[in-house]
Coordinates of C-alpha atoms and ligand atoms in Angstrom, one line a residue:
X27 CA -24.3 -0.3 8.2
X28 CA -22.4 1.2 11.8
X29 CA -24.7 4.1 13.4
X30 CA -21.5 5.7 14.8
X31 CA -17.9 6.2 13.3
X32 CA -15.4 8.5 14.7
X33 CA -13.3 10.0 12.3
X34 CA -8.8 10.5 13.3
X35 CA -8.2 12.7 11.8
X36 CA -8.7 17.4 10.8
X37 CA -9.4 19.8 7.4
X38 CA -11.0 18.7 4.1
X39 CA -10.4 14.8 5.0
X40 CA -12.9 14.9 8.0
X41 CA -15.0 17.7 6.9
X42 CA -15.3 15.1 3.4
X43 CA -15.9 11.3 5.4
X44 CA -18.7 13.5 8.0
X45 CA -19.5 14.5 4.3
X46 CA -20.0 10.2 3.3
X47 CA -21.3 9.8 7.1
X48 CA -23.9 12.0 6.7
X49 CA -25.6 10.8 3.1
X50 CA -25.5 6.4 4.3
X51 CA -27.3 7.9 7.5
X52 CA -24.4 7.2 9.9
X53 CA -23.1 9.8 13.3
X54 CA -20.2 11.0 12.2
X55 CA -17.9 11.9 15.7
X56 CA -14.6 14.0 15.5
X57 CA -11.5 14.2 17.2
X58 CA -9.8 17.4 18.0
X59 CA -6.9 19.2 19.3
X60 CA -7.1 22.7 20.7
X61 CA -6.2 24.9 17.6
X62 CA -9.0 22.3 15.7
X63 CA -11.5 23.2 19.1
X64 CA -13.1 25.6 16.1
X65 CA -12.7 23.7 13.4
X66 CA -15.4 23.7 10.9
X67 CA -14.7 19.8 11.0
X68 CA -16.1 19.6 15.1
X69 CA -18.8 21.6 13.6
X70 CA -20.3 19.6 10.9
X71 CA -19.6 15.9 13.0
X72 CA -22.1 15.5 15.3
X73 CA -19.8 14.6 18.3
X74 CA -16.5 16.3 19.2
X75 CA -14.1 15.4 21.8
X76 CA -10.9 17.5 22.0
X77 CA -7.7 14.8 22.5
X78 CA -4.7 17.5 23.0
X79 CA -2.8 20.2 22.7
X80 CA -2.0 21.8 18.9
X81 CA 1.2 20.1 18.0
X82 CA -0.1 16.2 16.0
X83 CA 2.4 13.8 18.2
X84 CA 0.7 15.3 21.0
X85 CA -2.8 15.0 19.7
X86 CA -3.5 13.5 16.1
X87 CA -1.4 10.6 16.7
X88 CA -1.9 9.6 19.7
X89 CA -3.5 6.5 19.4
X90 CA -4.7 5.1 22.7
X91 CA -6.6 8.6 22.6
X92 CA -8.5 8.5 19.4
X93 CA -9.5 4.8 20.9
X94 CA -11.0 5.3 24.0
X95 CA -12.7 8.1 21.8
X96 CA -14.4 6.3 19.8
X97 CA -14.8 3.9 22.9
X98 CA -16.6 6.6 25.3
X99 CA -19.0 7.7 22.5
X100 CA -19.7 4.1 21.5
X101 CA -18.0 4.0 17.4
X102 CA -18.1 1.0 15.9
X103 CA -15.5 2.2 13.1
X104 CA -13.0 4.4 12.9
X105 CA -12.2 5.6 9.6
X106 CA -8.4 7.0 9.8
X107 CA -8.0 9.9 6.3
X108 CA -4.6 9.7 5.1
X109 CA -1.4 11.1 6.6
X110 CA -1.6 10.7 9.9
X111 CA -2.5 6.9 12.0
X112 CA -3.2 6.3 8.0
X113 CA -0.4 3.6 7.4
X114 CA 0.6 2.8 10.8
X115 CA 0.2 -1.2 11.2
X116 CA 0.3 -1.1 15.0
X117 CA -3.1 1.4 14.7
X118 CA -5.3 -0.5 12.8
X119 CA -4.6 -3.3 15.0
X120 CA -5.0 -1.7 18.0
X121 CA -8.8 -1.0 16.6
X122 CA -9.0 -4.0 15.8
X123 CA -7.9 -5.3 19.1
X124 CA -10.3 -3.0 20.9
X125 CA -13.6 -4.4 19.4
X126 CA -13.5 -1.9 16.7
X127 CA -13.5 -1.8 12.7
X128 CA -10.8 0.4 11.1
X129 CA -11.7 1.6 7.8
X130 CA -8.9 0.0 5.3
X131 CA -6.9 -2.7 5.2
X132 CA -6.2 -5.3 7.4
X133 CA -2.9 -4.5 9.4
X134 CA -1.3 -7.2 7.8
X135 CA -1.4 -5.9 4.2
X136 CA -0.7 -1.9 5.5
X137 CA 2.6 -4.1 7.2
X138 CA 3.2 -5.8 4.0
X139 CA 3.7 -2.9 2.0
X140 CA 5.8 -0.7 4.1
X141 CA 8.8 -1.9 4.0
X142 CA 9.3 -0.4 0.0
X143 CA 12.1 -3.7 -0.2
X144 CA 10.0 -6.0 1.7
X145 CA 7.1 -4.8 -0.7
X146 CA 9.5 -4.8 -4.2
X147 CA 10.3 -8.4 -3.5
X148 CA 6.8 -9.3 -2.5
X149 CA 5.6 -7.9 -6.2
X150 CA 8.5 -9.5 -7.7
X151 CA 6.8 -12.8 -6.8
X152 CA 3.4 -12.1 -8.3
X153 CA 4.7 -11.5 -11.6
X154 CA 4.8 -8.0 -10.9
X155 CA 6.6 -5.5 -13.5
X156 CA 8.8 -3.5 -10.7
X157 CA 12.0 -1.0 -11.6
X158 CA 14.6 -3.6 -12.5
X159 CA 17.0 -3.3 -9.6
X160 CA 18.5 -5.1 -6.5
X161 CA 16.4 -5.4 -3.2
X162 CA 20.0 -6.4 -1.2
X163 CA 21.6 -2.8 0.7
X164 CA 24.8 -2.6 -1.3
X165 CA 28.0 -3.7 0.4
X166 CA 30.9 -0.8 -0.9
X167 CA 30.8 1.1 -4.3
X168 CA 32.4 -1.6 -5.9
X169 CA 29.2 -3.7 -5.9
X170 CA 27.1 -0.2 -6.9
X171 CA 29.5 0.0 -10.0
X172 CA 29.0 -3.5 -10.8
X173 CA 25.1 -3.9 -10.9
X174 CA 25.4 0.1 -12.4
X175 CA 26.7 -2.0 -15.3
X176 CA 24.5 -4.0 -15.3
X177 CA 21.9 -2.3 -15.7
X178 CA 23.2 0.8 -17.8
X179 CA 23.6 4.3 -16.3
X180 CA 21.8 6.5 -15.3
X181 CA 20.6 4.6 -12.3
X182 CA 19.3 5.6 -8.3
X183 CA 20.3 4.6 -5.3
X184 CA 17.5 4.3 -3.0
X185 CA 17.6 4.0 0.6
X186 CA 15.2 0.9 1.8
X187 CA 14.2 2.5 5.0
X188 CA 13.0 5.5 2.5
X189 CA 10.0 7.8 2.2
X190 CA 9.6 11.7 1.0
X191 CA 11.9 11.5 -1.4
X192 CA 15.0 10.7 1.4
X193 CA 18.3 9.2 1.2
X194 CA 17.5 8.9 -3.1
X195 CA 20.2 9.8 -5.0
X196 CA 20.9 9.8 -9.4
X197 CA 23.3 8.7 -10.1
X198 CA 25.7 8.5 -14.4
X199 CA 28.6 7.4 -14.5
X200 CA 31.3 5.5 -11.8
X201 CA 33.2 8.6 -11.2
X202 CA 29.9 10.0 -9.2
X203 CA 29.0 6.7 -7.6
X204 CA 31.8 7.1 -4.1
X205 CA 29.9 10.1 -2.5
X206 CA 26.3 9.8 -4.0
X207 CA 26.4 6.2 -2.2
X208 CA 27.8 7.6 1.1
X209 CA 25.6 11.0 1.4
X210 CA 23.3 9.0 0.2
X211 CA 23.5 6.4 3.3
X212 CA 24.2 9.2 4.9
X213 CA 20.9 11.4 4.8
X214 CA 19.1 7.9 5.6
X215 CA 21.2 7.3 8.6
X216 CA 20.0 10.8 9.6
X217 CA 16.2 10.4 8.8
X218 CA 15.4 6.4 9.6
X219 CA 18.2 5.6 11.6
X220 CA 19.3 2.8 9.4
X221 CA 22.0 2.9 6.5
X222 CA 21.0 0.3 4.1
X223 CA 20.5 1.7 0.0
X224 CA 19.8 -0.3 -2.9
X225 CA 20.4 0.1 -6.3
X226 CA 17.2 0.8 -9.3
X227 CA 17.7 2.1 -12.2
X228 CA 17.1 5.9 -12.9
X229 CA 13.9 5.9 -15.5
X230 CA 13.3 8.7 -17.8
X231 CA 11.3 11.1 -18.0
X232 CA 8.3 9.2 -17.0
X233 CA 4.9 9.7 -15.3
X234 CA 3.7 9.1 -11.9
X235 CA 0.4 7.3 -13.5
X236 CA -1.7 5.0 -10.3
X237 CA -4.3 2.6 -10.1
X238 CA -7.0 3.2 -8.1
X239 CA -8.1 -0.5 -6.5
X240 CA -11.1 -1.4 -4.6
X241 CA -11.3 -4.7 -2.8
X242 CA -14.6 -6.1 -0.5
X243 CA -14.2 -9.0 1.9
X244 CA -15.6 -11.8 0.3
X245 CA -12.9 -11.8 -2.6
X246 CA -14.0 -9.4 -5.1
X247 CA -11.0 -6.5 -6.1
X248 CA -11.5 -4.4 -8.6
X249 CA -9.3 -2.1 -10.4
X250 CA -11.4 2.1 -11.6
X251 CA -8.9 2.9 -13.4
X252 CA -5.7 5.5 -13.5
X253 CA -4.6 9.0 -12.4
X254 CA -2.3 11.3 -13.8
X255 CA 0.6 13.0 -11.3
X256 CA 2.8 13.7 -13.0
X257 CA 2.6 17.2 -12.1
X258 CA 5.3 17.3 -8.8
X259 CA 7.0 19.6 -7.1
X260 CA 9.8 17.9 -4.7
X261 CA 8.0 14.8 -4.8
X262 CA 4.3 16.1 -4.0
X263 CA 1.9 15.8 -6.3
X264 CA 0.4 20.1 -7.7
X265 CA -2.3 18.6 -10.1
X266 CA -3.9 15.3 -10.6
X267 CA -5.8 13.8 -13.5
X268 CA -8.1 11.0 -14.0
X269 CA -7.5 9.4 -17.2
X270 CA -4.1 10.4 -18.1
X271 CA -3.3 11.9 -21.8
X272 CA -0.7 8.8 -21.9
X273 CA -3.7 5.4 -21.2
X274 CA -5.7 4.4 -23.6
X275 CA -8.5 1.6 -22.5
X276 CA -5.7 -1.2 -23.5
X277 CA -3.2 -0.1 -21.0
X278 CA -5.7 0.8 -19.0
X279 CA -6.2 -3.2 -18.9
X280 CA -3.1 -3.8 -18.0
X281 CA -2.2 -1.9 -15.4
X282 CA -5.7 -2.6 -13.9
X283 CA -5.3 -6.1 -13.8
X284 CA -1.3 -5.6 -12.8
X285 CA -2.6 -2.8 -9.2
X286 CA -5.5 -6.1 -9.3
X287 CA -2.5 -9.3 -8.7
X288 CA -0.4 -6.7 -6.1
X289 CA -3.4 -6.0 -4.2
X290 CA -4.5 -9.5 -3.9
X291 CA -0.4 -10.7 -3.2
X292 CA -0.9 -8.0 -0.2
X293 CA -3.9 -9.6 1.0
X294 CA -5.3 -6.4 0.3
X295 CA -9.1 -5.0 1.2
X296 CA -10.7 -1.7 1.0
X297 CA -9.7 1.4 -0.8
X298 CA -6.1 1.5 -2.1
X299 CA -3.6 2.3 -4.8
X300 CA -0.5 1.2 -7.2
X301 CA 1.5 3.7 -7.7
X302 CA 3.8 3.6 -11.2
X303 CA 6.2 5.1 -13.2
X304 CA 5.1 4.5 -16.7
X305 CA 8.0 5.9 -18.9
X306 CA 7.7 7.1 -22.7
X307 CA 7.5 3.0 -24.3
X308 CA 4.2 2.2 -22.4
X309 CA 6.1 0.0 -19.7
X310 CA 5.1 0.7 -16.2
X311 CA 6.9 0.0 -13.1
X312 CA 5.5 -0.8 -9.6
X313 CA 6.4 2.1 -7.2
X314 CA 5.1 1.5 -4.0
X315 CA 0.9 1.0 -2.3
X316 CA -0.9 3.1 -0.7
X317 CA -2.5 1.6 2.0
X318 CA -5.6 4.1 2.3
X319 CA -7.6 6.6 1.0
X320 CA -5.7 9.4 -0.9
X321 CA -5.9 13.5 -1.7
X322 CA -6.3 13.0 -4.9
X323 CA -10.0 10.5 -4.6
X324 CA -12.3 13.1 -5.7
X325 CA -10.8 13.0 -10.1
X326 CA -11.7 9.0 -9.7
X327 CA -15.6 9.1 -7.9
X328 CA -15.7 12.0 -10.5
X329 CA -15.1 10.3 -13.8
X330 CA -16.6 6.8 -12.3
X331 CA -19.3 7.7 -10.5
X332 CA -18.5 6.3 -7.8
X333 CA -18.2 7.0 -4.7
X334 CA -15.0 5.6 -2.9
X335 CA -15.9 6.8 0.9
X336 CA -19.0 5.7 1.0
X337 CA -17.5 2.5 -0.7
X338 CA -14.5 2.3 2.0
X339 CA -17.6 2.3 5.1
X340 CA -19.8 -0.1 3.6
X341 CA -17.2 -3.0 2.7
X342 CA -15.8 -2.2 6.3
X343 CA -19.3 -3.2 7.3
X344 CA -19.8 -6.4 5.4
X345 CA -21.2 -5.6 1.9
X346 CA -20.0 -6.7 -1.2
X347 CA -19.9 -4.6 -4.5
X348 CA -22.3 -4.9 -6.8
X349 CA -20.8 -4.1 -9.6
X350 CA -18.5 -6.1 -11.4
X351 CA -14.9 -4.4 -14.3
X352 CA -17.0 -4.7 -16.9
X353 CA -19.1 -2.2 -15.4
X354 CA -16.5 0.6 -14.8
X355 CA -14.5 3.3 -17.4
X356 CA -14.3 6.6 -17.1
X357 CA -16.6 8.7 -18.5
X358 CA -15.0 12.5 -19.2
X359 CA -12.5 13.9 -17.7
X360 CA -11.8 15.7 -14.0
X361 CA -8.9 17.5 -12.5
X362 CA -8.0 18.5 -9.1
X363 CA -5.9 21.6 -8.0
X364 CA -4.4 21.4 -4.7
X365 CA -4.8 24.6 -3.0
X366 CA -2.1 25.5 -0.2
X367 CA -0.7 28.6 2.1
X368 CA 3.0 28.3 0.6
X369 CA 4.0 31.3 -1.8
X370 CA 5.0 30.1 -4.8
X371 CA 7.1 33.3 -6.1
X372 CA 9.2 33.0 -2.7
X373 CA 9.9 29.1 -3.1
X374 CA 6.9 27.9 -1.9
X375 CA 7.5 28.9 1.2
X376 CA 5.0 28.2 4.4
X377 CA 2.4 31.2 4.6
X378 CA 0.5 32.0 7.8
X379 CA -2.6 33.9 9.5
X380 CA -6.0 34.1 9.9
X381 CA -7.7 34.3 5.9
X382 CA -10.0 36.9 5.9
X383 CA -12.1 36.9 3.3
X384 CA -13.8 33.7 1.0
X385 CA -15.0 33.5 -1.8
X386 CA -15.6 30.3 -3.5
X387 CA -16.1 28.8 -7.6
X388 CA -19.1 26.9 -8.2
X389 CA -21.3 26.7 -11.2
X390 CA -21.5 23.4 -13.9
X391 CA -18.6 20.7 -12.7
X392 CA -16.9 22.1 -9.6
X393 CA -16.7 20.7 -6.2
X394 CA -14.8 22.0 -3.5
X395 CA -13.6 19.9 -0.8
X396 CA -11.7 22.5 1.9
X397 CA -11.5 22.9 5.2
X398 CA -11.2 26.4 5.7
X399 CA -13.5 29.3 6.2
X400 CA -13.5 33.3 6.8
X401 CA -12.2 33.4 10.1
X402 CA -10.4 30.2 10.0
X403 CA -6.8 30.6 11.4
X404 CA -3.6 29.0 9.0
X405 CA -0.8 28.1 11.2
X406 CA 2.8 25.5 10.5
X407 CA 0.9 23.5 12.8
X408 CA -0.4 20.4 9.8
X409 CA 0.3 20.0 6.0
X410 CA -0.4 22.9 4.4
X411 CA -2.5 21.7 2.1
X412 CA -6.0 23.8 2.6
X413 CA -8.7 22.6 0.4
X414 CA -8.5 21.3 -3.6
X415 CA -10.8 22.8 -5.8
X416 CA -11.9 19.9 -8.5
X417 CA -13.8 20.2 -11.7
X418 CA -15.8 17.5 -13.9
X419 CA -16.0 17.7 -18.1
X420 CA -17.0 15.8 -21.2
X421 CA -13.0 16.7 -22.2
X422 CA -9.3 18.0 -20.5
X423 CA -9.6 20.5 -22.8
X424 CA -12.6 21.4 -21.1
X425 CA -11.5 20.6 -18.4
X426 CA -8.7 23.2 -17.9
X427 CA -11.2 24.8 -19.0
X428 CA -13.0 25.0 -16.4
X429 CA -10.0 25.0 -13.8
X430 CA -9.1 28.5 -15.1
X431 CA -12.6 30.1 -14.6
X432 CA -13.2 27.8 -11.2
X433 CA -9.5 29.3 -10.0
X434 CA -10.4 33.2 -11.0
X435 CA -13.5 32.5 -9.0
X436 CA -11.6 31.4 -6.4
X437 CA -10.5 34.6 -4.4
X438 CA -8.2 33.6 -0.6
X439 CA -7.6 36.9 1.0
X440 CA -5.2 36.9 4.4
X441 CA -1.9 34.3 3.6
X442 CA -0.4 33.6 0.4
X443 CA -1.9 30.8 -1.6
X444 CA -1.6 28.1 -4.9
X445 CA -3.9 30.0 -6.6
X446 CA -2.2 31.9 -9.3
X447 CA 0.5 29.6 -9.3
X448 CA -2.3 27.0 -10.9
X449 CA -3.7 29.4 -12.8
X450 CA -0.6 29.9 -15.3
X451 CA 0.4 26.6 -14.9
X452 CA -3.3 25.9 -17.1
X453 CA -2.1 28.9 -18.7
X454 CA 1.2 27.0 -19.8
X455 CA 1.4 25.5 -23.6
X456 CA 2.6 22.2 -23.0
X457 CA 1.1 21.6 -20.4
X458 CA -2.4 22.2 -22.0
X459 CA -1.0 20.0 -24.6
X460 CA -0.6 16.9 -21.0
X461 CA 2.9 17.2 -22.3
X462 CA 4.4 16.4 -19.2
X463 CA 6.9 14.3 -17.5
X464 CA 8.0 14.2 -12.8
X465 CA 10.3 16.4 -14.0
X466 CA 8.2 18.9 -15.8
X467 CA 6.7 20.5 -13.3
X468 CA 10.5 22.1 -11.7
X469 CA 12.5 22.1 -14.9
X470 CA 8.7 25.0 -15.9
X471 CA 8.3 27.2 -13.1
X472 CA 11.5 29.8 -13.9
X473 CA 9.1 30.4 -17.2
X474 CA 6.2 29.9 -15.6
X475 CA 7.5 32.0 -12.8
X476 CA 8.1 34.8 -15.5
X477 CA 4.5 34.4 -17.0
X478 CA 1.8 37.1 -17.3
X479 CA 0.6 37.7 -14.0
X480 CA -2.8 35.8 -13.6
X481 CA -6.2 37.4 -12.9
X482 CA -6.3 38.9 -9.6
X483 CA -9.5 38.4 -9.0
X484 CA -13.3 40.3 -8.1
X485 CA -12.7 41.6 -5.0
X486 CA -9.0 42.6 -5.3
X487 CA -9.7 44.2 -8.5
X488 CA -12.6 46.7 -6.9
X489 CA -10.0 47.0 -3.8
X490 CA -7.9 48.3 -6.9
X491 CA -10.8 50.9 -8.3
X492 CA -11.6 52.3 -4.6
X493 CA -8.0 53.4 -4.1
X494 CA -7.4 55.0 -7.2
X495 CA -10.6 56.2 -7.3
X496 CA -9.8 57.8 -2.9
X497 CA -5.8 59.5 -4.8
X498 CA -8.1 60.9 -7.3
X499 CA -11.2 62.0 -5.5
X500 CA -11.9 61.9 -8.7
X501 CA -14.8 60.1 -10.7
X502 CA -12.4 57.9 -12.7
X503 CA -13.9 55.6 -15.2
X504 CA -13.0 51.9 -14.0
X505 CA -11.7 51.3 -17.7
X506 CA -9.1 53.7 -17.6
X507 CA -8.0 53.4 -13.0
X508 CA -7.5 49.8 -12.8
X509 CA -4.6 47.3 -15.0
X510 CA -6.8 46.6 -18.7
X511 CA -4.8 43.7 -18.2
X512 CA -6.5 42.6 -15.2
X513 CA -9.7 42.3 -15.5
X514 CA -12.7 42.1 -18.5
X515 CA -15.4 43.8 -19.4
X516 CA -17.6 42.0 -17.5
X517 CA -15.6 42.7 -14.8
X518 CA -16.1 46.6 -15.2
X519 CA -19.8 47.1 -14.4
X520 CA -19.5 44.9 -11.7
X521 CA -16.4 46.9 -9.9
X522 CA -18.1 49.5 -10.5
X523 CA -21.3 48.9 -9.1
X524 CA -19.3 47.3 -6.2
X525 CA -17.2 50.5 -6.2
X526 CA -20.3 52.6 -6.8
X527 CA -21.9 51.3 -3.5
X528 CA -18.5 51.3 -1.5
X529 CA -19.0 55.4 -2.3
X530 CA -22.8 55.3 -0.8
X531 CA -21.6 53.6 2.6
Ligands
LIG10 P1 9.5 8.2 -1.9 O1 9.2 6.8 -0.8 O2 10.5 8.0 -0.8 O3 7.9 9.0 -2.0 P2 9.4 6.7 -4.3 O4 9.3 5.1 -4.1 O5 8.0 7.1 -3.6 O6 10.2 7.3 -3.3 O7 9.7 7.3 -4.9 C1 9.2 8.6 -5.1 C2 8.9 10.0 -6.6 O8 10.9 9.7 -6.8 C3 8.8 8.7 -7.6 O9 7.3 9.7 -7.4 C4 9.2 8.9 -8.9 O10 8.7 10.6 -9.3 C5 10.6 9.2 -8.4 N1 11.1 8.1 -8.9 C6 11.6 7.5 -8.6 N2 12.1 5.3 -7.7 C7 12.9 6.6 -9.2 C8 13.0 5.6 -10.9 N3 13.2 4.6 -10.6 N4 13.3 6.1 -11.6 C9 13.5 7.9 -11.4 N5 12.4 8.4 -10.8 C10 11.6 7.8 -9.7

């Protein structure tokens, strides 16, 4: 095992990797921008190196400076986390050329999976099912119409260089084709400097189901089952779970074997994820491979009992995987809610400010992977994801109840967050039935917004009670002054006690 590694990231994932290091007896070196000098990941690490100003282009994305920081501190390897430099083949190669270990797949595997059309061709050759369609750029609308006739409407125009949902257009008839092609090409040219667009069958109402793979340097490649990530807004995942209500043991084995084939075809090593669309008939299609640790990896850790980040380090250090495919089966149900600094009542507008109060959930089956604390400054420089709240329970129904309970315990003040949005989703009948697809959330948003405001937290209720008591200058009973829908009787005595304490102060 390594003695010391450097973590080329910030926020919750940097802390997650530091925890894995300390459990393995490895020293962790943090890097940070000027804006992050006081951040929790800097304090938790054994050493920290400043790498530049707040904008990521001048700090977390400057590969040479990060490699230099690893060399001067004597780190033997670099963990890239997710985002930033994690899927840049040139960075993985530069790390290797500096005599360090990149904790992830080989640069060649990142490259092989990096281009949508090249990856698609590689998968077709490996016998992996992809969405019916072409890999060649379209010449004109006539060719696109002829292909649409072959696959049947609706079809999806996709930018070859695509990413982040850009350059995609759903087309439902010949009449729409010419203008859709023109706008997809225009958007792709603007975003990627390349206007090649290809055509794919558009799958109606599928689920996003992805398979975690883990492969060592000795030829073992295993899958760790699926994650259901259909609750998405603008192609951004919001809630993930493992397992999926739509996947039984037989389908899991088939999709898992497909993911292992895909990973082998790419010459993969370490942890990776194959993303699939799963249609209503149980047919599935490869979308892309993410060549890094995923945000939602904890749900897989909780149901399999396998620490993915520790294994990333162990595999990179040359250890063989000690378990076999037959040893791995999901136990219970895990769910993750992404807590972001966004105001869902205002179209998920990013929210900035200082976290003035933070109360974290705890108790049975609750895990908090966070990168914030009281006093943290939330700016627009970085991703709005503050933390992930993850729960594990014996069944999906109990996991939903546990997540709801944990979200009620969570209080964040000073910025808007998605906490209340998650409470609304967890109270939604369709979600509770698991009746979801990748289009579900956007279609359901209006009714989620109109739903009864969820429980707002003990501290908010205490403040409300104190304000009302002050206004009335009396000693009103808590039950009659605080909005009864917002609090339970169990909270009432706590509020009364806190109110009495406040009055005494
Ligand atoms: P990007 O790299 O731009 O994110 P992806 O190929 O990963 O593009 O697709 C993003 C999302 O678009 C998917 O998660 C899925 O929700 C949707 N999508 C992609 N391809 C199809 C398809 N053929 N049919 C239906 N939905 C699709």
